Coordinates of C-alpha atoms in Angstrom, one line a residue:
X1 CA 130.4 94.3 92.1
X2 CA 127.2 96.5 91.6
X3 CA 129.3 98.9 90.0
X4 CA 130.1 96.3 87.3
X5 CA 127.4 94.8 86.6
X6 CA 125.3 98.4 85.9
X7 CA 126.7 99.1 82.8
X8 CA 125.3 95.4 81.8
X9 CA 122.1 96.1 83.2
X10 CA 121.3 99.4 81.5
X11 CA 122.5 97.6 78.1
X12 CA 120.2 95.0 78.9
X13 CA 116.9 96.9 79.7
X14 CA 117.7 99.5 76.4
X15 CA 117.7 96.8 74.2
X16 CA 114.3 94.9 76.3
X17 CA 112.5 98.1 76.4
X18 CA 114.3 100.9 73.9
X19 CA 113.3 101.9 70.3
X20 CA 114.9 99.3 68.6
X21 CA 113.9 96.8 71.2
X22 CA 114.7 93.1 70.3
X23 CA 111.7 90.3 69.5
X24 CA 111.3 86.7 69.9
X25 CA 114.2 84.5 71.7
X26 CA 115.8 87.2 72.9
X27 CA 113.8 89.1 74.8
X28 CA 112.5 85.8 76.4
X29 CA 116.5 85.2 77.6
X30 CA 116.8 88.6 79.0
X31 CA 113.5 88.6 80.8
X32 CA 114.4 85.1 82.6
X33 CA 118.0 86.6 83.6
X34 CA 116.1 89.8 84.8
X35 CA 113.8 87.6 87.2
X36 CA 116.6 85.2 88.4
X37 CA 118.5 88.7 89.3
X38 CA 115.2 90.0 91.1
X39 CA 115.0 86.0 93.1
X40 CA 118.6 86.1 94.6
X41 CA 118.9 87.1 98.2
X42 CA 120.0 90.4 98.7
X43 CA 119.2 91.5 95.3
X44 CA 117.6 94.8 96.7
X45 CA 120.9 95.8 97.7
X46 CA 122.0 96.4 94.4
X47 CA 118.8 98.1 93.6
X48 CA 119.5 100.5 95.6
X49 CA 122.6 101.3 94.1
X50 CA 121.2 101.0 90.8
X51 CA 119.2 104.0 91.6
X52 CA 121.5 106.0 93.3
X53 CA 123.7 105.7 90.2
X54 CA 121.8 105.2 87.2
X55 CA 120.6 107.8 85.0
X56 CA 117.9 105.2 83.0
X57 CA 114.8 104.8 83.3
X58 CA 114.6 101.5 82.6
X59 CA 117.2 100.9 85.4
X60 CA 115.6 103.0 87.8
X61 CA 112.0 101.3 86.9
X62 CA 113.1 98.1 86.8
X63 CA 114.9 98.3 90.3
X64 CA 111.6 99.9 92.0
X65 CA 109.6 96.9 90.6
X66 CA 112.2 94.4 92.2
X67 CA 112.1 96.6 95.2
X68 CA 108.1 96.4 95.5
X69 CA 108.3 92.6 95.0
X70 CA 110.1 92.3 97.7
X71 CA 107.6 94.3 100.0
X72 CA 104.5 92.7 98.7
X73 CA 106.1 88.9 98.7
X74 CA 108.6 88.4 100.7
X75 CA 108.7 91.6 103.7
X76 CA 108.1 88.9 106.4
X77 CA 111.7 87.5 105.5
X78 CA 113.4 90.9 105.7
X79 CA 115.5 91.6 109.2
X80 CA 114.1 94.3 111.0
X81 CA 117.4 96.2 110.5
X82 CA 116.9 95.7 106.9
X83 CA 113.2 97.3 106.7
X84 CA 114.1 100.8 108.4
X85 CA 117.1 100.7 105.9
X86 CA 115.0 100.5 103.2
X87 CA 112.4 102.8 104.5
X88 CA 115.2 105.3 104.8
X89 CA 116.4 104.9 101.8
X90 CA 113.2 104.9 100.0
X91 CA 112.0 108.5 101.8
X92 CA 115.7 109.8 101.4
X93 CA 116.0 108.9 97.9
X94 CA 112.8 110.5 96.9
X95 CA 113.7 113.7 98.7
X96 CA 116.5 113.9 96.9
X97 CA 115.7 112.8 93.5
X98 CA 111.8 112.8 92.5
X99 CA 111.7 116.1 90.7
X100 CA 114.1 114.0 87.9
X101 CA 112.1 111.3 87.8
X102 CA 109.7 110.3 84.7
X103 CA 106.0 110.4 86.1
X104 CA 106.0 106.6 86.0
X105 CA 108.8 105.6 87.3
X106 CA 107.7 108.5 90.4
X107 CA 104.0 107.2 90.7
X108 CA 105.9 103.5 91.0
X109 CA 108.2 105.0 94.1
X110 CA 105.0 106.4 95.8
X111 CA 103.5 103.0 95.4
X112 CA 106.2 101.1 96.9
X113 CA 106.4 103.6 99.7
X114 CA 102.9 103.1 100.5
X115 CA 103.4 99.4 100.1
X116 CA 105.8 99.5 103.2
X117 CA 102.6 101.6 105.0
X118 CA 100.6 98.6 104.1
X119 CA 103.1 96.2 106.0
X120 CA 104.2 97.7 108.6
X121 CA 102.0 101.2 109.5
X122 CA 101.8 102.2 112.6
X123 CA 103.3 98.7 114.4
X124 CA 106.3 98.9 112.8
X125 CA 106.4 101.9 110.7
X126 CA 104.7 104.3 113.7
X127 CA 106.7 107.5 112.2
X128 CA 105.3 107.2 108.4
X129 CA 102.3 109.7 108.6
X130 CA 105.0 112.0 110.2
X131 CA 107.3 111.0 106.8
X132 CA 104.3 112.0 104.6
X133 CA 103.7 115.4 106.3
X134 CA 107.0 116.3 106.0
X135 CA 106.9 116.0 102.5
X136 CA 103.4 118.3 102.4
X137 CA 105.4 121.0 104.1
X138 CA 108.3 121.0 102.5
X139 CA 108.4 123.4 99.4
X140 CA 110.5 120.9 96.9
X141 CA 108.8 117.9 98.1
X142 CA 105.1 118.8 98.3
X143 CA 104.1 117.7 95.2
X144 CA 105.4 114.2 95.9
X145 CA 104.3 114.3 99.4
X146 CA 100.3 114.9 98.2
X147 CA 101.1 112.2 95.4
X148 CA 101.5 109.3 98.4
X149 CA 98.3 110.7 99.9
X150 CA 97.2 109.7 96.8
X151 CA 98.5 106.5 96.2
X152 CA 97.9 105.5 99.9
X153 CA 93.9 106.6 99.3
X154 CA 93.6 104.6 96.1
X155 CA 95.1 101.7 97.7
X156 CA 93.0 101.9 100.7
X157 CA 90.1 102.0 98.5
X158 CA 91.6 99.0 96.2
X159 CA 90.3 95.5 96.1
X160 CA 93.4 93.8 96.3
X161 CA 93.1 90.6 97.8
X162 CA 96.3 90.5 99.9
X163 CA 95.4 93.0 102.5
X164 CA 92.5 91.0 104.8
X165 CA 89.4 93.1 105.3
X166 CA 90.3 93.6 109.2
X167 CA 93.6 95.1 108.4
X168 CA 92.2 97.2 106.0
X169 CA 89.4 98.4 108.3
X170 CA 92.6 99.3 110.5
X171 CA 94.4 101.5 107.6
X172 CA 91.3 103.4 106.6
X173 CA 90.5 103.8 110.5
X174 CA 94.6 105.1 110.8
X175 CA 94.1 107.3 107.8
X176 CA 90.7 108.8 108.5
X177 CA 92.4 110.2 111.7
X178 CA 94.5 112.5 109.5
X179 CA 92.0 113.6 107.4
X180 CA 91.3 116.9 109.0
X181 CA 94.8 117.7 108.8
X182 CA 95.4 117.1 104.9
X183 CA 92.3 118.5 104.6
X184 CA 94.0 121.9 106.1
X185 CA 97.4 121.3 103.7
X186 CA 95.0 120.6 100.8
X187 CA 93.0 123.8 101.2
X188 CA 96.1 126.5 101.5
X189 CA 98.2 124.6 98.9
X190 CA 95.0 125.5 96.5
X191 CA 94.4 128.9 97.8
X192 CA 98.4 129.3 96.9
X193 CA 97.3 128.4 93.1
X194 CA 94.2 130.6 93.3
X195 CA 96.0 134.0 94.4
X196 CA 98.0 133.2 91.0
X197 CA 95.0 134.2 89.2
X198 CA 92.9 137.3 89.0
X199 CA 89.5 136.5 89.1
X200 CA 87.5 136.5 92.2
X201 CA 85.7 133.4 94.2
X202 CA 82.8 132.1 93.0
X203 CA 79.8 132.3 95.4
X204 CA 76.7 131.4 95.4
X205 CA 73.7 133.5 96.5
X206 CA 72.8 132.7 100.0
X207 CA 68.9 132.9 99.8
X208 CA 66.8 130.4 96.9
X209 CA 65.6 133.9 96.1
X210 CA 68.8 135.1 93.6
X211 CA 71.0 133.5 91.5
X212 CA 69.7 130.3 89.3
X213 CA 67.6 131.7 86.6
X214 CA 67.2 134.6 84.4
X215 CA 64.0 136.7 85.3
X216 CA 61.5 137.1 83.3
X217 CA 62.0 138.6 79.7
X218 CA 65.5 137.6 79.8
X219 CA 67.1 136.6 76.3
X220 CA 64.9 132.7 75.2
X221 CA 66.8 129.7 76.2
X222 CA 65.5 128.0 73.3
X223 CA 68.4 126.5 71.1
X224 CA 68.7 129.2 68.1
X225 CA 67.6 126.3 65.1
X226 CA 64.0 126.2 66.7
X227 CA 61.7 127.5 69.0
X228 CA 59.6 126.1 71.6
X229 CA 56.1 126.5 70.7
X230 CA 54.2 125.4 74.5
X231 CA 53.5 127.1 77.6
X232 CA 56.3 129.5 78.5
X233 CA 55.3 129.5 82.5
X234 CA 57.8 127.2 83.3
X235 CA 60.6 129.2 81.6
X236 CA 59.8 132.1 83.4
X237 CA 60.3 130.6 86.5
X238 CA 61.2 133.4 89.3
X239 CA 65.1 132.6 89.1
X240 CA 68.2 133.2 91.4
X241 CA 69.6 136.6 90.6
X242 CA 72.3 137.0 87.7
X243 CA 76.0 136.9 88.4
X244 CA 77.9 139.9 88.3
X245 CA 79.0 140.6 85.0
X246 CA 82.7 140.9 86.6
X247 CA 82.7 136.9 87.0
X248 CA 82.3 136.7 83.0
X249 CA 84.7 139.0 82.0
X250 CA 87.4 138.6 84.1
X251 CA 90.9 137.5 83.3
X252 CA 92.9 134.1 84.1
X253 CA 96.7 134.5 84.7
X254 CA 98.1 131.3 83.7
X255 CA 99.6 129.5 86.2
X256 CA 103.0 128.5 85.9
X257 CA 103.9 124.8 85.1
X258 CA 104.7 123.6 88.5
X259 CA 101.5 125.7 90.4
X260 CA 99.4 124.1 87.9
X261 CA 100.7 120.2 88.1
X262 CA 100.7 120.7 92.0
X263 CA 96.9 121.9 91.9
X264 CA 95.6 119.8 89.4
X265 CA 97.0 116.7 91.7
X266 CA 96.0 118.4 95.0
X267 CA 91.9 118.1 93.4
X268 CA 92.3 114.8 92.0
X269 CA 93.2 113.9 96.0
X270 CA 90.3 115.9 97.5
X271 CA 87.9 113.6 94.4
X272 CA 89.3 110.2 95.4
X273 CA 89.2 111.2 99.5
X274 CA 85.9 112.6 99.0
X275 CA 84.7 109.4 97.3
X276 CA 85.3 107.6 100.2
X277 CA 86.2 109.3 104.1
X278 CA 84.2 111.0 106.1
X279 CA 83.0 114.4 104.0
X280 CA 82.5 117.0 107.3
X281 CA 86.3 116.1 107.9
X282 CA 87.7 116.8 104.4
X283 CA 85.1 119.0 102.8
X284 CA 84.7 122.9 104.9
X285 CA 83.5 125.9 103.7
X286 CA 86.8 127.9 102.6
X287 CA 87.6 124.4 101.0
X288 CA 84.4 124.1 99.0
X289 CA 84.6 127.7 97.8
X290 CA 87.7 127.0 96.5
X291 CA 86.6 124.0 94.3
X292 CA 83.7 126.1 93.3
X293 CA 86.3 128.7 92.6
X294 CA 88.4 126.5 89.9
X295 CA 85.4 125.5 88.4
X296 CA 84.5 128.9 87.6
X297 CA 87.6 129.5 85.8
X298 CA 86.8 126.8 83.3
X299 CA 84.8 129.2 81.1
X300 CA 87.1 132.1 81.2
X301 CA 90.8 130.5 80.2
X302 CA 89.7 129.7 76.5
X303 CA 88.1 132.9 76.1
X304 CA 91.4 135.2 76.9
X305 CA 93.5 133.2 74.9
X306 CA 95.0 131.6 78.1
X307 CA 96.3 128.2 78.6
X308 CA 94.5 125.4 79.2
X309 CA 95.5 125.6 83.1
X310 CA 91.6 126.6 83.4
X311 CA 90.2 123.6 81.1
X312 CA 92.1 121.5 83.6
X313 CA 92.0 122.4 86.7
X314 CA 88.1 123.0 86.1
X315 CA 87.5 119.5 85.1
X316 CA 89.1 118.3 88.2
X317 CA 87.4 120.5 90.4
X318 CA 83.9 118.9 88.9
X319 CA 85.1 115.8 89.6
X320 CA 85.9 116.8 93.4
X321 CA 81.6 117.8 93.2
X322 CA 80.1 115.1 91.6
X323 CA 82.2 112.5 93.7
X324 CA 80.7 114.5 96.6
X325 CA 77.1 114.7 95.8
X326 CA 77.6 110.7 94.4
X327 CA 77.6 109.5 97.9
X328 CA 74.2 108.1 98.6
X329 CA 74.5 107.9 102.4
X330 CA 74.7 111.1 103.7
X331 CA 74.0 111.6 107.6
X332 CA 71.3 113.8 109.0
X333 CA 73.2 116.5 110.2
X334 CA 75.3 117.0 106.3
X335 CA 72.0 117.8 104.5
X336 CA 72.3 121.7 105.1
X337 CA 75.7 120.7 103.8
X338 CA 74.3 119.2 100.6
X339 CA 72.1 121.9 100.0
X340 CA 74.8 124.6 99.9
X341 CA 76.7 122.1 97.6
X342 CA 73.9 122.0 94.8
X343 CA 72.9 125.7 95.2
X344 CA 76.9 126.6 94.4
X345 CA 76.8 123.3 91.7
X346 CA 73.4 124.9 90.1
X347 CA 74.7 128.4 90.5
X348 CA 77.8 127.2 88.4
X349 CA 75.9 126.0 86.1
X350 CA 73.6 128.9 85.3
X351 CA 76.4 130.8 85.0
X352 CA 77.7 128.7 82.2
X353 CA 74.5 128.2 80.3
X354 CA 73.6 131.9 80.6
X355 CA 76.7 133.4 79.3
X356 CA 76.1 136.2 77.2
X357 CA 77.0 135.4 73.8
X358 CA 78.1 138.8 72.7
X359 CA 80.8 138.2 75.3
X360 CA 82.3 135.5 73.4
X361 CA 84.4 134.9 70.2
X362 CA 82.7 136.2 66.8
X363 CA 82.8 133.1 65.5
X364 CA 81.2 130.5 68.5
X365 CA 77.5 131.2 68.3
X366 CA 76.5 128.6 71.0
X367 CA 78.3 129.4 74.4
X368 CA 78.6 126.1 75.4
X369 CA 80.6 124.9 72.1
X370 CA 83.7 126.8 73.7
X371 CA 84.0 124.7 76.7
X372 CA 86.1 121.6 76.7
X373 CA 83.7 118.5 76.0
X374 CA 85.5 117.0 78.9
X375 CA 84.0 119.4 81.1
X376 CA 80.4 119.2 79.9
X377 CA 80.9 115.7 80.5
X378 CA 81.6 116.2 84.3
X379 CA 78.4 118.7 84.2
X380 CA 76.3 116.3 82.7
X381 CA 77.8 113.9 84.9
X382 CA 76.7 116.3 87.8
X383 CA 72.9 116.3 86.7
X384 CA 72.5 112.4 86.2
X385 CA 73.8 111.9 90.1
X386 CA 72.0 114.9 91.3
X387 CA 68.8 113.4 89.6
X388 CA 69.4 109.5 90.6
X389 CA 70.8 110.1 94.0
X390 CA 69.2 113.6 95.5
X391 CA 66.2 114.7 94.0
X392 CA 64.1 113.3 96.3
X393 CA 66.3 114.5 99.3
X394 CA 65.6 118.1 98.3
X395 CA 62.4 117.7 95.9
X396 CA 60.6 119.7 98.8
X397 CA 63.3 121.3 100.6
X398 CA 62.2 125.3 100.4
X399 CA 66.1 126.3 100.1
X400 CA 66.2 124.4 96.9
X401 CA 63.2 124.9 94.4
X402 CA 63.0 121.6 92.0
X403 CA 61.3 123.8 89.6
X404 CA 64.1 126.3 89.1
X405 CA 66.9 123.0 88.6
X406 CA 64.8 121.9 86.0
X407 CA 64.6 125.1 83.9
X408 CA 68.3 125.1 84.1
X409 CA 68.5 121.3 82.8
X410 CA 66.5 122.5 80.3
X411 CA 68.4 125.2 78.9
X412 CA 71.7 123.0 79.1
X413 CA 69.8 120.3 77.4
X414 CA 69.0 122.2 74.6
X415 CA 71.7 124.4 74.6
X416 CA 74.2 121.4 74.0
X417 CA 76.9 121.6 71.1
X418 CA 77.2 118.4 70.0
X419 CA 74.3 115.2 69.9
X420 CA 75.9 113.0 72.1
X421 CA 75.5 115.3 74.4
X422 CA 72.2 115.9 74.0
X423 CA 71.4 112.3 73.9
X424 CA 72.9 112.0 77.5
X425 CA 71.0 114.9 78.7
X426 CA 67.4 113.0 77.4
X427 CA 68.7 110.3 79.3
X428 CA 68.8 112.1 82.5
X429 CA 65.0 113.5 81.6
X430 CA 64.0 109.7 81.3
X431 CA 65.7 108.9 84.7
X432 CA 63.2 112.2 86.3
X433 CA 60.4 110.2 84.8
X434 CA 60.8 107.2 86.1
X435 CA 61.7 108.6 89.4
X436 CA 58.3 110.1 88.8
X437 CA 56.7 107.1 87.9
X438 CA 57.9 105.8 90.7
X439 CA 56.4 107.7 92.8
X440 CA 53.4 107.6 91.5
X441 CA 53.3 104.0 92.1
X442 CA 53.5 104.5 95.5
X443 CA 50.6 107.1 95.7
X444 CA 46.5 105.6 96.1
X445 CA 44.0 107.2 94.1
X446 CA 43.7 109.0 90.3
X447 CA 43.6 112.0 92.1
X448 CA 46.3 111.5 94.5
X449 CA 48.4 110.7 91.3
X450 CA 47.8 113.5 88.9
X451 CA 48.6 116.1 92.6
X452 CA 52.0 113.8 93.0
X453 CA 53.0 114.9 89.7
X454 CA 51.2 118.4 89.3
X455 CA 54.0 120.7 89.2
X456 CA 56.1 118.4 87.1
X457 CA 53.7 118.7 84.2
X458 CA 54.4 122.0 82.5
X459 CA 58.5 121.0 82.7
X460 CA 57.8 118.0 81.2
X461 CA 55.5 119.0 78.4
X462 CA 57.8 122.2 77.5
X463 CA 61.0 119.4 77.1
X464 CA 58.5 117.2 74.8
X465 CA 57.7 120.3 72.8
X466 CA 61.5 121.0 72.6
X467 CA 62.0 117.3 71.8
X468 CA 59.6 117.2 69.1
X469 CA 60.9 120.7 67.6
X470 CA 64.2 119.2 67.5
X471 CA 63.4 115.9 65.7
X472 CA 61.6 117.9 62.8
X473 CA 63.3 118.8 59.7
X474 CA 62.1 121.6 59.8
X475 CA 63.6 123.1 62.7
X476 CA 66.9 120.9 62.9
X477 CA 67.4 119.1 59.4
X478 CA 71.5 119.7 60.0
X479 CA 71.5 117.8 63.3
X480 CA 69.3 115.1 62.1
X481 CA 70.7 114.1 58.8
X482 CA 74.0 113.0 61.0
X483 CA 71.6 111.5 64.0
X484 CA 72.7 108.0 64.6
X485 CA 70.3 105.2 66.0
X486 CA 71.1 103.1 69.2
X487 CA 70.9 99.6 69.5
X488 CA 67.8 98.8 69.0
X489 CA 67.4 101.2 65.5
X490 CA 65.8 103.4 67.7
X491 CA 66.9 107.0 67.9
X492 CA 66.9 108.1 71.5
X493 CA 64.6 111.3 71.9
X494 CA 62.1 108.8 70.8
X495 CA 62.5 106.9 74.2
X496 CA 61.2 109.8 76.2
X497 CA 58.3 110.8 74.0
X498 CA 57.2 107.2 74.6
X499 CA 57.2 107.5 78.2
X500 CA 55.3 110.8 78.8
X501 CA 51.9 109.1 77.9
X502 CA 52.7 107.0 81.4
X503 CA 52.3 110.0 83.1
X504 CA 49.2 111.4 82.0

């Protein structure tokens, strides 16, 4: 009978959802007849030969959603028999047949699988985690395998309403148990992608002594249009040593299709995990050098006329660091942790603002305008959460001088290619000064005041110089001619002008 009605089916669901899909009356009759089919008893039966025949993927998505209905509405009413049948079939057929699949229609058969998790894991279901590292450690399954660690993470972390907060609190309890583990898979599935390339690891200098900043009577970090006409103390800042210059010219081997999909899904795990279990579990050393590692190679792809493999893979490696430094509760004994984490994030970041422009194409005179704007986003990204959420965790920690981070913001503030970039990075300045104010508040005494925010003062005036340099014709007349206004008819660098005088 299944075998008849197929043909009917795929007919149905081409005209529904194909490119000359039918309107009106119509597709109201063939969406009630799809949801009486999906209602009648045993109706998952047929799915499953629907999927083990059909070549649609309409048919194939369409059968997965019935599938998932059943899990999430109805599981209680399924024989016990009939679950481990279609937990088999549902590991078997993806085994078998994900490589085929459309990504939507394979992100919808990891959801359904980690539906059945949600039911029945570990009661029922004791052997899943096994199922899943199977799939890790197999080579034509592995991509799928870290796609349900995915899935099963997001819907951990979900708000769904039909999982109660105790069974929950089981699952993420379950799953945090296997983190160390997928952290281990994670970590040599990645250093498989890296040994595809042939550029070294990233590493950031071990003492606050070498690495961040260029010495003094290095090349200006003032943006070419203007000049910065205060105190040049602050930018001579002793600074971390330079990186070798082999770490800027280097080469990127592109990756081939399948090493770059698998390690561009592998990061976006490690981000959402890291968002949410516990970080000494997930996050080691030959881990973190590795994220550090693909975020490096960011600014070389583009440059040799690679693929893009660099562009992405960077911007997911950023988003693996800022989800880590975006947790706010950090125990006592991760803070070393931390530190190494912002001297790498800040050495990464010097390295990107203090490219050598002679190294780059003729035709780019800001380094920064050959990155992807995605990926400037994740840095800027990295600054606001390192400002809102740390900077008073390391404002007087000795193995991470304040002073040298802000001369970096500095030059990446004024080094950005486009406005809106710019305007986010005098946002983040504005969220340092209220911090400061802040502070101050909480301080007795003028004296007591001006000490809090001594060493701030130079930075601060230097960036108002800066600002006011770049809101003059003069200096910038092609930048402010297309300068928009926010909200309020107020352009932004005004915002930050107007709250200096607060900390005088």
């Amino acid at each position: 009978m299944a075998e008849g009605m197929l043909p009917a089916l795929e007919g149905l669901l081409t005209e529904l959802f194909g490119p000359a899909a039918s309107n009106g009356d119509r597709v109201q009759e063939i969406s009630k007849l799809l949801d009486n089919f999906s209602q009648q008893d045993g109706s998952w039966r047929y799915c499953v030969y629907f999927m083990e025949h059909s070549q649609s993927e309409y048919v194939l998505m369409y059968a997965t959603k019935v599938l998932e209905d059943l899990i999430n509405h109805t599981w209680a009413s399924v024989t016990p028999d009939q679950k481990v049948e279609i937990r088999q079939f549902l590991l078997e057929y993806s085994v078998r047949h994900h490589a085929r699949l459309v990504p939507y229609v394979r992100n919808k058969l990891a959801k359904v699988i980690v539906d059945v998790a949600r039911q029945d894991w570990p009661q029922n279901y004791p052997q899943f985690f096994d199922s899943v590292l199977q799939l890790l450690q197999r080579e034509d399954t592995v991509q799928f395998g870290v796609l349900v660690v995915l899935t099963l993470s997001q819907e951990l972390m979900g708000g769904r309403e039909d999982l109660s907060m105790l069974r929950r609190k089981e699952l993420r309890d379950l799953f945090q148990q296997h983190v160390g583990n997928l952290s281990g898979i994670l970590t040599s599935l990645l250093e498989r992608a890296m040994e595809q390339r042939e550029v070294g690891l990233l590493t950031a200098p071990s003492t606050p002594g070498s690495g961040l900043m260029s010495p003094p009577g290095s090349r200006s970090c003032s943006p070419i249009p203007f000049s910065v006409g205060t105190p040049s103390g602050f930018l001579k800042t002793p600074a971390f040593g330079r990186m070798p210059d082999a770490s800027l010219s280097g080469t990127v081997s592109p990756l081939d299709v399948a090493t770059q999909q698998l390690g561009e899904l592998c990061l976006e795990c490690i981000a959402h995990l890291a968002s949410w279990v516990t970080l000494p579990n997930l996050v080691t050393h030959q881990l973190l050098q590795l994220i550090f590692h693909f975020a490096s190679t960011a600014h070389l792809s583009d440059r040799n006329h690679c693929s893009k493999t660099g562009y992405s893979l960077g911007i997911r490696a950023m988003d693996c660091i800022n989800e880590i430094i975006a947790r706010t509760l950090v125990p006592a004994g991760m803070e070393a942790f931390l530190i190494k984490v912002f001297q790498q994030s800040m050495h990464l970041c010097k390295v990107i603002v203090d490219q050598d422009s002679g190294r780059m194409p003729s035709d780019v005179r800001n380094p920064l305008s050959s990155f992807d704007d995605k990926f400037l986003d994740k840095l800027r990204e990295f600054f606001r959460l390192f400002v809102t959420h740390h900077i008073k965790r390391v404002e007087d920690n000795s193995q991470f001088p304040v002073l040298e981070f802000l001369v970096l913001f500095y030059r990446f503030t004024f080094k950005q290619p486009h406005l809106d970039g710019y305007s986010a990075c005098l946002e983040v300045w504005i969220d340092i000064i209220d911090y400061l104010l802040a502070q101050v508040e909480l301080v007795a005494g003028a004296d007591a005041k001006r000490q809090r925010v001594a060493r701030y003062e130079e930075p601060l005036l230097v960036v108002c110089s800066a600002v006011l340099d770049k809101t003059r014709f003069t200096f910038n007349s092609h930048e402010l001619d297309d300068l928009d206004t926010d909200a309020d008819g107020e352009v932004t660098s005004n915002n930050i002008q107007r709250q200096l005088p607060a900390m005088q």
